[in-house]
Structure formats: C-alpha cells, structure tokens
Amino acid sequence: MKISYNWLNKYIDLKFSPDELKDKMTFGGIEVEAIEQLGRDIKQIKIAQVVKTAKHPNADKLTICQVDDGTEIKQVICGAPNCEDGIKVAYAEIGTQIQDFKIKKAKLRGEISFGMLCSEDELGISDDHDGIMILPKDAPIGTDLASYLGIEDTCYDVEITPNRPDLLGIIGVARDLSALLKLPLNLPESKLNESSEPIEDHLSLENKVPELCTRYTARIIKNVKIKESPDWLKKQLISVGLRPINNVVDITNYVMMEFGHPLHAFDYSLINGKKIIVRKAKENEEFPALDEVTYKLKKDDIVIADEKRAIALAGVIGGENSHITSKTKDIVIEAANFLYSSIRKTAGRMKISTDSSYRFERDITDENAELASIRACELILEIAGGELLKGELDSFPSPKDLTIVSIRPSRVKKILSIEIPSKQIVEYLTALGLNFIKESEDNLEFKIPYYRKDLTREIDLIEEVIRLNGYNNVPTFLQSQNIMNKPVFYARRKVEDTLVNYGFSEVINWNFGDPNDLDKFNIKKEDARRNFAKLKNPLGESFSIMRSMLLPSLLKNALFNINHGQKNIRIFELKKVFTRKDEKLATEKLHLSGILSGEFDPAYWKINTQQIDFHDVKGIMEDILVELKVENCEYQKSDEPFYQPGLGAAVMSDRKIIASLGKIDPKIAIKFEIDIPLFAFDVDLEAIFAMNLFHDQIFENIPKFPPVLRDISIVISREHKYVDIIGTIQKAGKNNISKIVLFDEFAGKNIKDGFHSLTFSLVFSSDTKTLTDEYINNILKKVIKALKNSYNAEMR
C-alpha cells in the first residue's frame, strides 16, 4: 500500500523529515518497504514561453518554435496541434531524462531542435496526449514544473499486517501515528445537504445473502456533471499511484485511500428495474468486468445485480455494463462490506487483484461503510454538483456491540519486565481511540472502537502499550551472546577440507567408550585421560564412559576396514573428548585424530608405490597447522606410550604440547588385532583455538625492490635442532632475510659420523632500497659467523 507524506500532513502536523518519518513508522509497526521521491523527474522540466512559431518548410505537421526558458531563446521543433505564439509550456532541454528517454539535440527534416515541449501523458501527470501541456499565463518562466505544480512528495510503500485493516487508509495511519508521536489529529468533518425527494421513490435494495454481505448502503445523487477532476484531487491520487479518470470515479478512489474502505459508483440509468440485489452468482453466469474481460462465475461468488444481470462482482471489480461515463447524469454510490473469506476465494480463483479486493480480503469494518459514503457524497456535491436524494438504503442485518477488554497493570509489568503506571497506560490506549470505562483494583476497562477489530484480549492491549512506549525503551538485562565463533567455524572446515584433499574419510563414532581401551594404550594412572566421566546407566562395559581420547575408536574403525579387505586406510574424526575432576561436570575439549596405513599414493603404472612413513604424517600435520595459523612450532620426542619408540613426535607451541604424531607401537596395534603398520596423529584443537590466532588478514603491498637469492651449505652436528638453526640465521640477518628454505641434506662420504650437510636457500629483500652485492655479502658473513660460534658449523 502506498502512503503520501503530504497527504498524511493534512491530518497530523508532521515535525519530521520524510526519512525520519520512515524510521518512526517502521518502529511503530508500519513496515516501510520502499520510498519513492515524486516529482524528481518533473523537477528537470522548466516552464518556458513560446515566443514565435513558424511552419516547418519541409513538413506540414511540424512547427518551428522559438522558446524562452528564462535564460535564452532556443529553437524547438514541435508536432502538437495546439502549439501557438505566447503560450506557457513544459520544456525539456537537452540532457533531460524523461522515464527511459533522454532528450538529445536532433535534426528533424533539416531543422535542428534543442529540446522538447512535453504533453501531460509524457510527464506521467495524466493520460492526455492530444497536445502539449499548456500552463496558465501567470506561470513563472524558468521555474521547475514540479515546484510550480506542487507535486513534490514522498511516497512510502508499506506492508500492512493482515490483522490491522484499520491501517488500510491514510486516516488510519494518521490516527496510529498521532498516538505514537503524540501529535494532535485533525480529521475531516462531513455534512450532507439532502433534497426533500426520498431515495425510496427511485431505488430499492434486497440483500439475499446477509451472511456474506454484512452491510450494504446506497445513496443517489442526481444531475452530476462528469468532467476532469480538479488539480488537487489528481495530485493526491497520483501521489499514491492511482490514475485519475473522472471526477466521480476519482472521488471514490480518493475516499477509499482516505478511509481504507472501497466504494463504487453506478450509472443509475443503467440499473434495470431500479432495484439493487445482492445475491450469489449463478453457475457459469457471465459477467463483463471493467478490465474488458468477461468472467464465468461460480455459484459461491457474490454479485451486485439488478433485476436482469450482474452489474458488479462484489468486493472485487465493477461491471462494464453499469460504469460511469461522460454521459452519466445520475449516480448510485455504493458503500458495503462482505465476508473477507468469500472475497479472497473469488479474487484468488479469478486471479484479479484490485485495491478493493486487497482491503475487503483483510476483514474491514461494517461501520466504516457509512462514514466513507457520507464523505464521498459530500465531495461529489462539491466537485461534480447535483442533488443528493433524502436518506439512504442500508442493509445492516447483524450490528455488533463494541467489545470491552480489561488490562491489569500487574500483568503489564510481568509480561514487559517494566513498570508502566496506570495513568500512562490509560493515556496510551485512549490516544488510539479506546474509550476508558473504569478502574478497579489492578484492573482497567476499555471499550474497543469499531475500527480496531484486532483488540480482543488483554495481551493485545499489552502489545499496544509496549508499541507506544517504544520497544527500544525497554532496558536490556542480558549481555549480547556470541552465538557462533565464525573464525573457528571456518578454521574447522578448512582443516576438514585439507584432510579430505589428502584422501581421508571422516568417521563419526559414539561419544561413549570402553575404559579398557586406555589400558590397551598403556595410558598411565596419573594421566588426565584416566579421569574420565562414567555413565550411570551404560548400555554395557564397552560404552560405559565418555571418551577421553579418539584414537582407540579409530583403531576399531581401521580393524573393520582391514577385515573387509581395505588396507589403504585414511580416516579422521573431529569430536570432543571428556575429562573431569572430582564429581564436577566433565570438561569438553575438541580434538582431531587420524589413522593412516598402506600406500601413500594409489597404484599407477608410471610410479612405484611407497608405503606411508613418518615423514608423510609429518607433512600432513604441517598442512593442518598452516590452516590453523600455527607458526614457529617445534617438534620434540613424544612421551606418548602408544607410539613406537623413536617414531613419535610432540608438536610444541609456546612451550605447550598442541599435537602429537607417529607410528602406533605394533604391540599396541596387536591388542586391537591389527598386524599392519599404522600411523596416527592427534591435535588438541581446543588449545589451538584458545591461542586466538584467527585475526583479520592484513594485506601487504607487493615489494617495490627485487629480491636476491643466495645459497649456503654447512656441515653441522646432528644434535642441533633445525628450528634453532633457522632462528640463528634470522637473528643474524636482522630482518633482511625474508625467507629461509632447507632444500638439501647429505650425509655419507666426506662427512664425519654424527654430522650432516644442510643446504639453505636464503631470500634477501628490503622495502626501502635495492640491496647491493656488497651489502648482502656482509650479511652472509654475519650469518656464517653466527653459525660457527653457536654450533661449530663449517662451510662446504
């Protein structure tokens, strides 16, 4: 539904800008889906005067115009028949964008045109395209057309919830905003001047379906003059996306948008038998609608008929056989209400969506029909003239009493967690139009107005109280919760993807385990993993504890695969392990464990297959640590009792063990009935995530100066660690060495026992200058000296 800012401003004195009002409406429950600035395109159009005209020498229907736009006189070629000297026109100069068309300098039959004179149809003001738009003589030259016509406006496209039919009109929205913004509401007061001639002498009404047509009113106005609507009325309709047609039809549309209640006008002379009948349609009855389509009706559809035929499809669309034309003199104004479910079913089946059906489908009120009828008749008498016959035809079979609903301030406090005084509650609800009846002990009684059909329970009134008080005014007691750690989530996914790329398959085991597995893995009694959590009611001994390590389950998975002929095994599990102290709740830690066996690469005729060894597992571990952003880690001999002596390593970072890897001791494997070599790894993901390594990436510029590569080869004792050697080289290089790669190791001929030869590739770079050979040689000397002093290394 569309709402005009200027139209709203007629009923409440808005003290907010259009953008501020948008936020106020949205927070108040009227959701603004889009905003359209009306008059933006027309603001480009200037008011100009045709100074002189002359016939085009090469075209009979074209005119050469000299046009004054307030700055200079320009030549424009025009094809409209009403173009003449002295008239004020709407001028679009070169570069103006009208809808999808951009005005350009053009040559028409040999004469150059510097712009265009526009019609109302081209500007979207009306459907008039018979000639160019001619403005009053007092229109100021050079002024933009939007400002002169006063059509600058902001249109809000809002979504009205189905339970709020009172907001389907501008007045309903104004009433709601008046209460929300604490602004006075100024509604139009309508008075009717009726003739002495009674309506019953000219028309009768029969409602055959009172259960489907809950109210039907009709009034007659004689001797109206059908003509174009005044400018103010056309502007209002255009501002909410409606097309002006004629004064009577435009007034019914205007009142519909104002009150939110659809109306329809019939040509009285086209009603056969001078009788209106509200009835069900006949099966396959044909009905010619205003959209120039003839519909076949079903027996459940409601129609407005005369004595011979259907003249309107109730609540959906009018009929072509009774609509207002330029020849119409006497009219019947219909204001009615129908059962919303019937209208929804009819409109849905026929795929017809109109402004009327949109409102009737949302269960509007019967009482509003009378108000809308009075307002429409008042405007028709004012704009189209005529005489209003005395009285009205009104079928209102089941009027309902107004509902009384109570609200308890104590309940308001319990539901909203804030205390709102009774006096404030009364002020909020009476501002919405509710009638305060009385106050008793912890109880306030209100009579609900006819237009608020959604207020039937105490909780409905509480919702209105908090809406007017402001949801954002409720204090927050809870701290914001971190629902998900995104960096950790994506790090887990990257690790899983890395292992899958290595050919691993993920397994998912129960969190229950067998305490005997810890004995098989030779886990010491003082080991924290012995402090497992026992189940009170286990399925059996094999499922009697919460697992404190994942590897035993993976060995059982490996045995299952081996027994089924699969010896090339790569499986991993990413799950929590559980340990506890005393009788407190178990501590949960996320671990990643894996098992490998068999050949590293699949069989291929060009390559000799190799069995998985320690270095393959270490390479996989290094890739995992890269994905987890762990740097400068150190590998040491592992103390885990389940790795084969000399083939187990612990991964250290910041002096803490974060992972381990190695070959499962054959003595351990045989306890699980496995007789083939197995390699394993285990990563304490919880410890790594606690290191808070996942920060936003910082990108560095590409170096402006070229890097320089140098190699050094040293003979050094095997007792020295690789990580220490790298640290010594970096320290001696003083930030000039950006990369160090060990690319060769040699031991054997000409190398003493207990020693080996290591060859490093060093990359020298600088962000500030080009490094010279002399400068690099000096750094190399310092590096070599540091290696000799620290490790008695010798250059090769």
XYZ file of C-alpha atoms in Angstrom, residues 137-768:
632
model
C -0.477 32.702 -18.278
C 0.905 33.654 -14.862
C 3.249 30.623 -14.700
C 6.770 31.999 -13.987
C 9.257 31.351 -16.807
C 12.370 29.417 -15.768
C 10.746 27.773 -12.700
C 10.871 23.978 -12.497
C 7.499 22.372 -13.189
C 7.428 20.205 -10.035
C 7.677 23.231 -7.734
C 5.051 25.147 -9.692
C 2.530 22.294 -9.720
C 3.247 21.391 -6.114
C 3.670 17.690 -6.867
C 6.898 17.193 -4.934
C 6.125 14.480 -2.431
C 7.473 11.359 -0.744
C 5.556 8.134 -1.270
C 6.024 5.255 1.192
C 5.343 1.710 0.048
C 4.285 0.000 3.280
C 3.394 -3.562 4.251
C 0.255 -3.699 6.418
C -0.101 -6.849 8.508
C -3.382 -8.767 7.926
C -4.628 -8.118 11.483
C -4.588 -4.303 11.041
C -7.306 -3.391 8.494
C -7.611 -0.010 10.240
C -4.275 0.959 8.614
C -5.533 0.434 5.048
C -6.382 4.141 4.735
C -4.445 7.378 5.232
C -6.694 8.370 8.164
C -5.983 5.063 9.927
C -2.251 5.545 9.545
C -2.551 9.169 10.703
C -4.553 8.053 13.764
C -1.867 5.492 14.653
C 0.998 7.946 14.137
C -0.866 10.572 16.172
C -0.830 8.227 19.166
C 2.724 7.065 18.502
C 4.224 10.543 18.007
C 1.914 12.345 20.484
C 0.625 14.751 17.828
C -2.936 16.151 17.530
C -5.184 14.518 14.919
C -7.234 16.695 12.552
C -9.877 14.640 10.735
C -12.321 16.000 8.117
C -15.917 16.566 9.293
C -18.545 15.774 6.688
C -22.034 17.236 6.402
C -24.649 16.379 3.791
C -27.280 18.648 2.268
C -30.094 16.401 1.161
C -33.053 17.262 -1.028
C -36.613 16.561 0.067
C -37.037 13.820 -2.538
C -36.745 10.384 -0.824
C -34.433 7.747 -2.250
C -37.074 5.042 -1.779
C -39.097 6.542 -4.656
C -36.256 5.801 -7.081
C -34.396 2.696 -5.866
C -34.932 -0.393 -3.731
C -32.455 -2.814 -2.134
C -32.664 -6.543 -1.437
C -29.842 -8.384 0.382
C -30.347 -12.086 -0.265
C -27.069 -13.142 1.385
C -26.831 -11.319 4.747
C -24.273 -13.892 5.955
C -21.955 -12.904 3.072
C -22.856 -9.207 2.716
C -22.681 -7.899 6.275
C -23.583 -4.342 5.243
C -24.728 -2.595 2.086
C -25.555 1.118 1.761
C -26.638 3.069 -1.309
C -27.200 6.782 -1.962
C -28.358 8.548 -5.132
C -27.050 11.848 -6.494
C -28.900 13.306 -9.474
C -27.734 15.735 -12.173
C -23.976 15.398 -11.627
C -21.548 16.747 -14.191
C -18.905 14.215 -15.246
C -15.687 16.048 -16.038
C -11.987 16.147 -15.309
C -11.033 16.285 -11.630
C -9.528 19.416 -10.114
C -5.746 19.543 -9.895
C -5.587 18.946 -6.121
C -7.546 15.720 -6.451
C -5.464 14.455 -9.356
C -2.244 15.233 -7.463
C -3.413 13.286 -4.417
C -4.294 10.219 -6.485
C -1.043 10.335 -8.467
C 0.910 10.579 -5.195
C -0.374 7.122 -4.161
C -0.020 5.533 -7.592
C -3.633 5.864 -8.834
C -4.542 7.132 -12.305
C -7.093 9.965 -12.496
C -10.161 9.045 -14.630
C -13.030 11.478 -13.987
C -14.306 13.453 -11.034
C -16.813 10.889 -9.692
C -14.556 7.832 -10.039
C -11.600 9.822 -8.692
C -13.598 10.783 -5.586
C -14.494 7.154 -4.835
C -10.809 6.248 -5.156
C -9.791 9.239 -3.033
C -12.181 8.276 -0.221
C -11.033 4.645 -0.438
C -7.431 5.731 0.128
C -8.524 8.166 2.832
C -10.774 5.863 4.909
C -9.443 2.492 3.741
C -12.965 1.461 2.664
C -13.688 0.765 -1.043
C -16.629 2.462 -2.783
C -18.259 2.004 -6.167
C -20.340 4.336 -8.332
C -23.054 3.012 -10.704
C -24.762 4.850 -13.551
C -28.340 4.963 -12.222
C -29.831 4.889 -15.721
C -28.189 1.501 -16.404
C -29.787 -0.263 -13.406
C -32.689 -2.350 -14.695
C -35.869 -2.329 -12.649
C -34.372 0.363 -10.372
C -33.509 -2.330 -7.864
C -30.192 -3.477 -6.414
C -29.978 -7.131 -5.453
C -27.082 -8.634 -3.502
C -27.052 -12.327 -4.321
C -24.928 -15.349 -5.174
C -23.914 -15.773 -8.792
C -25.478 -18.423 -10.963
C -23.235 -21.278 -12.079
C -21.303 -20.145 -15.227
C -23.071 -16.761 -15.181
C -21.181 -14.362 -17.449
C -20.015 -11.017 -16.112
C -18.354 -8.292 -18.286
C -15.858 -6.533 -15.984
C -14.198 -3.129 -16.190
C -10.906 -4.733 -17.243
C -12.644 -5.660 -20.543
C -12.653 -9.365 -19.667
C -15.839 -11.421 -19.431
C -15.671 -13.834 -16.493
C -17.626 -17.021 -15.889
C -18.774 -17.037 -12.297
C -19.303 -19.830 -9.780
C -22.339 -20.197 -7.551
C -20.317 -19.235 -4.456
C -19.340 -15.796 -5.849
C -21.216 -12.719 -4.586
C -22.575 -10.282 -7.188
C -24.357 -6.952 -7.108
C -27.179 -7.261 -9.621
C -30.255 -5.528 -10.951
C -33.373 -7.399 -11.998
C -31.720 -8.757 -15.175
C -27.964 -9.148 -14.741
C -24.907 -8.830 -12.545
C -23.551 -5.278 -12.562
C -20.568 -5.771 -10.183
C -18.520 -8.623 -8.771
C -18.871 -7.830 -5.074
C -15.714 -6.551 -3.439
C -13.541 -7.302 -6.477
C -14.326 -5.323 -9.641
C -17.108 -3.275 -11.209
C -19.045 -4.089 -14.341
C -18.626 -2.589 -17.784
C -22.427 -2.573 -18.147
C -23.017 -0.011 -15.382
C -19.901 2.124 -15.022
C -19.653 5.914 -15.058
C -19.194 7.542 -18.482
C -19.152 11.096 -19.789
C -22.901 10.772 -20.488
C -23.808 9.798 -16.911
C -26.156 12.216 -15.096
C -27.483 10.279 -12.095
C -25.283 8.034 -9.947
C -25.653 5.474 -7.175
C -22.904 5.460 -4.529
C -22.326 2.012 -3.020
C -20.520 1.511 0.299
C -20.650 -2.071 1.520
C -18.805 -4.829 3.324
C -18.537 -8.522 2.520
C -17.282 -11.685 4.204
C -13.493 -11.499 3.724
C -13.008 -15.222 3.045
C -15.515 -15.152 0.182
C -13.800 -12.178 -1.479
C -10.383 -13.794 -1.069
C -11.610 -17.023 -2.660
C -13.233 -15.250 -5.630
C -10.314 -12.902 -6.311
C -7.794 -15.737 -5.980
C -9.633 -18.092 -8.306
C -10.046 -15.426 -10.979
C -6.537 -14.029 -10.457
C -7.921 -10.494 -10.017
C -6.112 -8.204 -7.584
C -7.595 -4.737 -7.116
C -7.354 -2.051 -4.448
C -10.873 -3.045 -3.391
C -10.204 -6.778 -3.066
C -6.962 -6.046 -1.201
C -8.978 -4.280 1.508
C -12.073 -6.496 1.629
C -9.837 -9.576 1.993
C -8.493 -8.128 5.261
C -11.814 -8.014 7.118
C -12.567 -4.277 7.203
C -15.353 -2.961 9.440
C -19.062 -2.567 8.664
C -19.284 0.802 10.434
C -16.710 2.428 8.164
C -19.007 1.984 5.147
C -21.352 4.720 6.392
C -18.525 7.199 7.036
C -16.988 6.594 3.620
C -20.371 7.003 1.909
C -21.046 10.352 3.614
C -17.551 11.650 2.774
C -17.824 10.607 -0.887
C -21.256 12.209 -1.323
C -20.014 15.432 0.251
C -17.066 15.653 -2.184
C -19.205 14.754 -5.227
C -21.704 17.508 -4.391
C -18.788 19.928 -4.008
C -16.903 18.966 -7.183
C -19.456 17.437 -9.562
C -22.586 19.229 -8.342
C -26.008 17.594 -8.322
C -28.723 16.845 -5.774
C -28.473 14.210 -3.050
C -31.741 12.376 -2.507
C -33.003 12.194 1.041
C -31.976 9.162 3.069
C -30.121 6.017 2.118
C -30.740 2.342 1.533
C -28.990 0.428 4.303
C -28.912 -3.332 4.862
C -27.125 -3.962 8.169
C -28.519 -7.300 9.351
C -26.238 -8.003 12.328
C -24.785 -4.915 14.019
C -22.453 -5.819 16.854
C -21.881 -4.174 20.214
C -18.460 -2.734 20.954
C -16.127 -5.119 22.790
C -14.945 -4.423 26.340
C -11.434 -5.618 27.244
C -9.656 -5.326 30.596
C -5.950 -4.906 31.289
C -4.075 -5.429 34.567
C -1.067 -3.162 35.287
C 0.499 -6.035 37.262
C 0.228 -8.242 34.176
C 1.793 -5.495 32.062
C 4.792 -5.456 34.405
C 5.125 -9.246 34.378
C 4.971 -9.521 30.590
C 7.109 -6.485 29.697
C 9.506 -6.583 32.682
C 8.988 -2.818 33.131
C 6.576 -0.882 35.314
C 4.215 1.467 33.491
C 1.834 3.480 35.711
C -1.917 3.012 35.251
C -2.269 6.649 34.246
C 0.263 6.176 31.451
C -1.496 3.021 30.230
C -4.770 4.955 30.025
C -3.073 7.768 28.071
C -1.556 5.337 25.574
C -4.778 3.436 24.882
C -7.121 6.436 24.769
C -4.751 8.041 22.253
C -5.531 5.066 19.975
C -9.259 5.782 20.269
C -10.141 3.313 23.044
C -12.776 4.558 25.470
C -11.697 4.252 29.117
C -14.641 2.966 31.188
C -13.475 2.484 34.762
C -10.611 1.493 37.055
C -10.852 -1.014 39.858
C -8.213 -2.810 41.905
C -5.421 -3.717 39.433
C -7.871 -3.578 36.534
C -8.548 -1.072 33.750
C -11.560 -1.488 31.468
C -11.686 -0.144 27.919
C -14.320 -0.126 25.205
C -12.706 -1.021 21.883
C -13.583 1.228 18.896
C -15.196 -0.412 15.864
C -12.095 0.051 13.690
C -9.772 -1.985 15.982
C -11.133 -5.488 15.400
C -7.725 -6.913 16.320
C -8.004 -5.922 20.005
C -9.904 -8.767 21.683
C -7.676 -9.897 24.589
C -5.617 -8.433 27.391
C -2.386 -9.411 25.647
C -3.463 -7.347 22.611
C -3.719 -4.236 24.797
C -0.324 -5.010 26.364
C 1.173 -5.186 22.885
C -0.256 -1.734 22.076
C 1.149 -0.351 25.347
C 4.708 -1.500 24.600
C 4.404 -0.377 20.983
C 3.555 3.166 22.066
C 6.038 3.107 24.944
C 8.758 2.047 22.492
C 10.413 -1.343 22.222
C 13.802 0.349 22.345
C 12.926 1.937 25.710
C 12.898 -1.431 27.460
C 16.172 -1.822 29.429
C 18.442 -4.703 28.477
C 19.454 -7.035 31.270
C 21.307 -9.695 29.305
C 24.673 -9.293 27.674
C 24.818 -9.988 23.981
C 25.595 -13.634 23.338
C 28.248 -14.875 20.965
C 26.171 -17.429 19.087
C 28.971 -18.668 16.849
C 32.688 -18.076 16.578
C 32.950 -17.667 12.819
C 36.771 -17.772 12.538
C 36.855 -21.046 14.497
C 33.963 -22.460 12.468
C 35.720 -21.756 9.168
C 39.072 -22.995 10.530
C 37.465 -26.348 11.371
C 36.017 -26.523 7.882
C 39.405 -25.766 6.288
C 41.096 -28.499 8.323
C 38.428 -30.998 7.281
C 38.817 -29.955 3.637
C 42.599 -30.357 3.869
C 42.290 -33.920 5.126
C 39.671 -34.775 2.506
C 42.048 -33.462 -0.165
C 44.642 -35.898 1.188
C 42.183 -38.721 0.614
C 40.869 -39.025 4.166
C 37.314 -40.000 5.058
C 35.625 -38.633 8.152
C 34.171 -41.119 10.647
C 31.617 -40.382 13.338
C 31.655 -42.607 16.409
C 29.605 -42.555 19.566
C 30.921 -40.399 22.387
C 30.745 -43.487 24.612
C 33.907 -45.525 25.101
C 35.442 -48.560 26.789
C 37.712 -47.884 29.821
C 39.748 -50.982 28.866
C 40.927 -49.131 25.736
C 43.044 -46.882 27.966
C 44.760 -49.980 29.341
C 45.447 -51.224 25.834
C 47.032 -47.822 25.010
C 49.247 -48.078 28.127
C 47.860 -44.801 29.485
C 49.410 -44.167 32.904
C 47.256 -43.931 36.012
C 48.288 -40.343 36.695
C 47.391 -39.281 33.117
C 44.498 -36.782 32.966
C 42.786 -39.024 30.424
C 42.201 -41.538 33.216
C 39.840 -39.006 34.836
C 37.000 -39.967 32.532
C 33.285 -39.406 33.096
C 31.350 -42.579 33.864
C 27.799 -43.177 32.701
C 25.248 -44.015 35.403
C 23.217 -46.316 33.183
C 25.501 -47.552 30.355
C 24.477 -49.889 27.575
C 27.389 -52.122 28.548
C 31.036 -52.146 29.606
C 32.134 -51.133 26.086
C 30.024 -47.958 26.317
C 30.380 -47.116 29.996
C 32.463 -43.893 29.828
C 32.595 -40.680 27.854
C 35.645 -40.954 25.602
C 38.754 -39.166 26.843
C 40.648 -39.870 23.584
C 39.602 -40.609 19.990
C 42.366 -42.938 18.748
C 41.017 -46.210 20.262
C 37.762 -45.814 18.345
C 39.711 -45.058 15.156
C 41.756 -48.272 15.582
C 38.482 -50.212 15.803
C 37.321 -48.466 12.617
C 40.631 -49.430 10.978
C 40.184 -53.085 12.018
C 36.708 -53.134 10.473
C 38.123 -51.844 7.166
C 41.057 -54.288 7.246
C 38.700 -57.203 7.833
C 36.776 -56.109 4.735
C 39.873 -56.106 2.534
C 40.724 -52.397 2.723
C 44.318 -51.937 3.881
C 44.962 -48.468 2.441
C 43.285 -46.597 5.275
C 42.957 -42.868 5.820
C 40.296 -41.886 8.341
C 39.894 -39.000 10.777
C 37.451 -37.910 13.471
C 36.824 -34.383 14.742
C 34.948 -34.561 18.026
C 35.046 -33.657 21.682
C 36.784 -35.653 24.377
C 35.679 -35.573 28.021
C 37.633 -35.495 31.277
C 36.593 -34.493 34.782
C 37.950 -33.596 38.184
C 36.174 -34.804 41.320
C 32.437 -35.126 40.710
C 32.028 -31.910 38.746
C 30.743 -31.703 35.206
C 33.089 -33.076 32.587
C 35.409 -30.719 30.703
C 34.873 -30.892 26.953
C 37.782 -30.358 24.567
C 37.719 -30.512 20.796
C 40.268 -32.918 19.312
C 41.205 -34.045 15.810
C 42.644 -37.548 15.396
C 43.543 -39.627 12.364
C 44.846 -43.043 11.306
C 46.878 -43.900 8.175
C 48.137 -47.181 6.758
C 49.078 -48.773 3.459
C 50.308 -46.970 0.356
C 50.635 -43.179 0.236
C 49.609 -42.857 -3.446
C 47.146 -45.024 -5.390
C 48.655 -47.612 -7.715
C 49.786 -46.107 -11.035
C 51.842 -47.765 -13.730
C 54.313 -44.890 -14.075
C 55.118 -44.576 -10.379
C 56.452 -47.073 -7.876
C 54.074 -47.017 -4.939
C 55.528 -46.283 -1.493
C 54.280 -47.240 1.935
C 53.244 -44.451 4.286
C 56.037 -43.431 6.657
C 56.639 -40.944 9.442
C 57.521 -38.098 7.065
C 54.171 -38.415 5.259
C 52.298 -37.994 8.539
C 54.514 -35.055 9.499
C 53.774 -33.387 6.148
C 50.032 -33.768 6.746
C 50.454 -32.335 10.245
C 52.321 -29.323 8.877
C 49.479 -28.585 6.429
C 46.937 -28.834 9.250
C 48.934 -26.373 11.346
C 49.203 -23.975 8.408
C 45.395 -23.928 8.107
C 45.187 -23.312 11.864
C 47.673 -20.423 11.508
C 50.151 -22.013 13.954
C 53.664 -20.719 13.239
C 57.101 -21.337 14.733
C 56.161 -24.658 16.230
C 58.795 -27.123 17.401
C 58.911 -30.925 17.060
C 60.230 -32.909 20.010
C 60.343 -36.533 21.029
C 56.915 -37.657 22.162
C 56.288 -39.223 25.577
C 53.032 -40.828 24.456
C 53.170 -44.564 25.414
C 51.305 -45.746 22.315
C 53.875 -44.563 19.727
C 56.767 -46.824 18.693
C 59.949 -45.614 20.418
C 61.901 -43.254 18.150
C 58.939 -42.765 15.789
C 56.753 -40.443 17.856
C 56.868 -36.646 17.934
C 55.181 -33.973 20.024
C 54.376 -30.590 18.462
C 55.187 -27.675 20.781
C 53.996 -24.092 20.544
C 54.646 -21.503 23.225
C 56.068 -24.337 25.390
C 52.781 -26.274 25.264
C 52.053 -29.557 23.517
C 49.339 -28.914 20.940
C 49.603 -32.133 18.899
C 51.380 -35.452 18.504
C 52.092 -37.827 15.656
C 53.927 -41.031 14.974
C 53.749 -44.747 14.311
C 51.447 -46.792 16.522
C 53.532 -49.270 18.507
C 52.954 -52.754 16.955
C 52.481 -54.094 20.495
C 49.566 -51.689 20.908
C 48.149 -52.455 17.457
C 48.176 -56.215 18.104
C 45.944 -55.656 21.140
C 43.359 -54.429 18.656
C 44.070 -57.454 16.400
C 45.847 -55.300 13.805
C 49.096 -56.597 12.334
C 49.924 -53.946 9.719
C 51.864 -50.685 10.273
C 49.626 -47.836 11.446
C 50.468 -44.155 11.731
C 48.403 -41.699 13.764
C 48.110 -38.070 14.726
C 46.165 -36.207 17.400
C 45.589 -32.416 17.523
C 44.311 -30.508 20.552
C 42.107 -28.058 18.661
C 40.779 -26.546 21.879
C 44.295 -25.467 22.885
C 44.997 -24.008 19.438
C 41.715 -22.067 19.312
C 42.496 -20.669 22.779
C 45.669 -19.141 21.309
C 43.413 -16.651 19.452
C 45.323 -16.870 16.185
C 42.413 -16.021 13.886
C 42.601 -12.317 13.165
C 41.560 -10.308 10.146
C 44.014 -10.696 7.301
C 46.347 -7.781 6.702
C 47.455 -7.383 3.116
C 50.898 -6.042 2.310
C 51.986 -4.221 -0.798
C 53.995 -6.083 -3.419
C 57.723 -5.252 -2.803
C 58.953 -2.418 -4.994
C 62.531 -3.684 -4.969
C 63.681 -7.035 -6.382
C 64.595 -9.915 -4.012
C 68.042 -11.532 -4.106
C 68.624 -15.318 -3.694
C 71.719 -16.816 -2.112
C 72.528 -20.406 -1.019
C 74.729 -21.535 1.851
C 75.806 -25.078 2.688
C 77.097 -26.037 6.114
C 78.286 -29.173 7.898
C 76.796 -29.333 11.373
C 76.323 -31.848 14.169
C 73.070 -33.818 14.157
C 72.458 -32.914 17.783
C 71.354 -29.406 16.843
C 67.685 -28.773 16.075
C 66.518 -27.417 12.792
C 64.348 -24.763 14.438
C 67.353 -23.431 16.404
C 69.464 -23.182 13.257
C 66.713 -21.228 11.454
C 66.374 -18.868 14.432
C 70.113 -18.158 14.428
C 70.115 -17.329 10.701
C 67.131 -14.987 11.069
C 68.645 -13.208 14.045
C 71.926 -12.638 12.230
C 70.094 -11.404 9.121
C 68.438 -8.526 11.041
C 65.112 -8.543 9.134
C 66.820 -8.553 5.742
C 66.172 -12.261 5.176
C 62.504 -12.741 4.262
C 62.548 -16.475 3.582
C 64.686 -19.492 4.551
C 64.213 -22.867 2.852
C 66.134 -26.074 3.594
C 66.283 -27.829 0.268
C 69.033 -30.438 0.711
C 70.503 -32.745 3.335
C 73.504 -35.011 2.780
C 75.323 -37.484 4.991
C 77.914 -40.043 3.973
C 81.159 -39.762 2.051
C 83.462 -36.994 3.258
C 81.036 -36.148 6.129
C 82.073 -37.114 9.665
C 79.947 -39.508 11.638
C 77.296 -37.708 13.682
C 77.330 -34.796 11.245
C 75.338 -33.932 8.118
C 75.409 -31.304 5.426
C 72.467 -28.853 5.203
C 71.921 -26.508 2.257
C 69.662 -23.473 2.736
C 68.193 -21.055 0.197
C 68.047 -17.511 1.608
C 65.846 -14.758 0.113
C 67.059 -11.206 0.838
C 64.649 -8.289 0.386
C 64.065 -4.703 1.514
C 61.051 -2.368 1.418
C 63.195 0.761 1.187
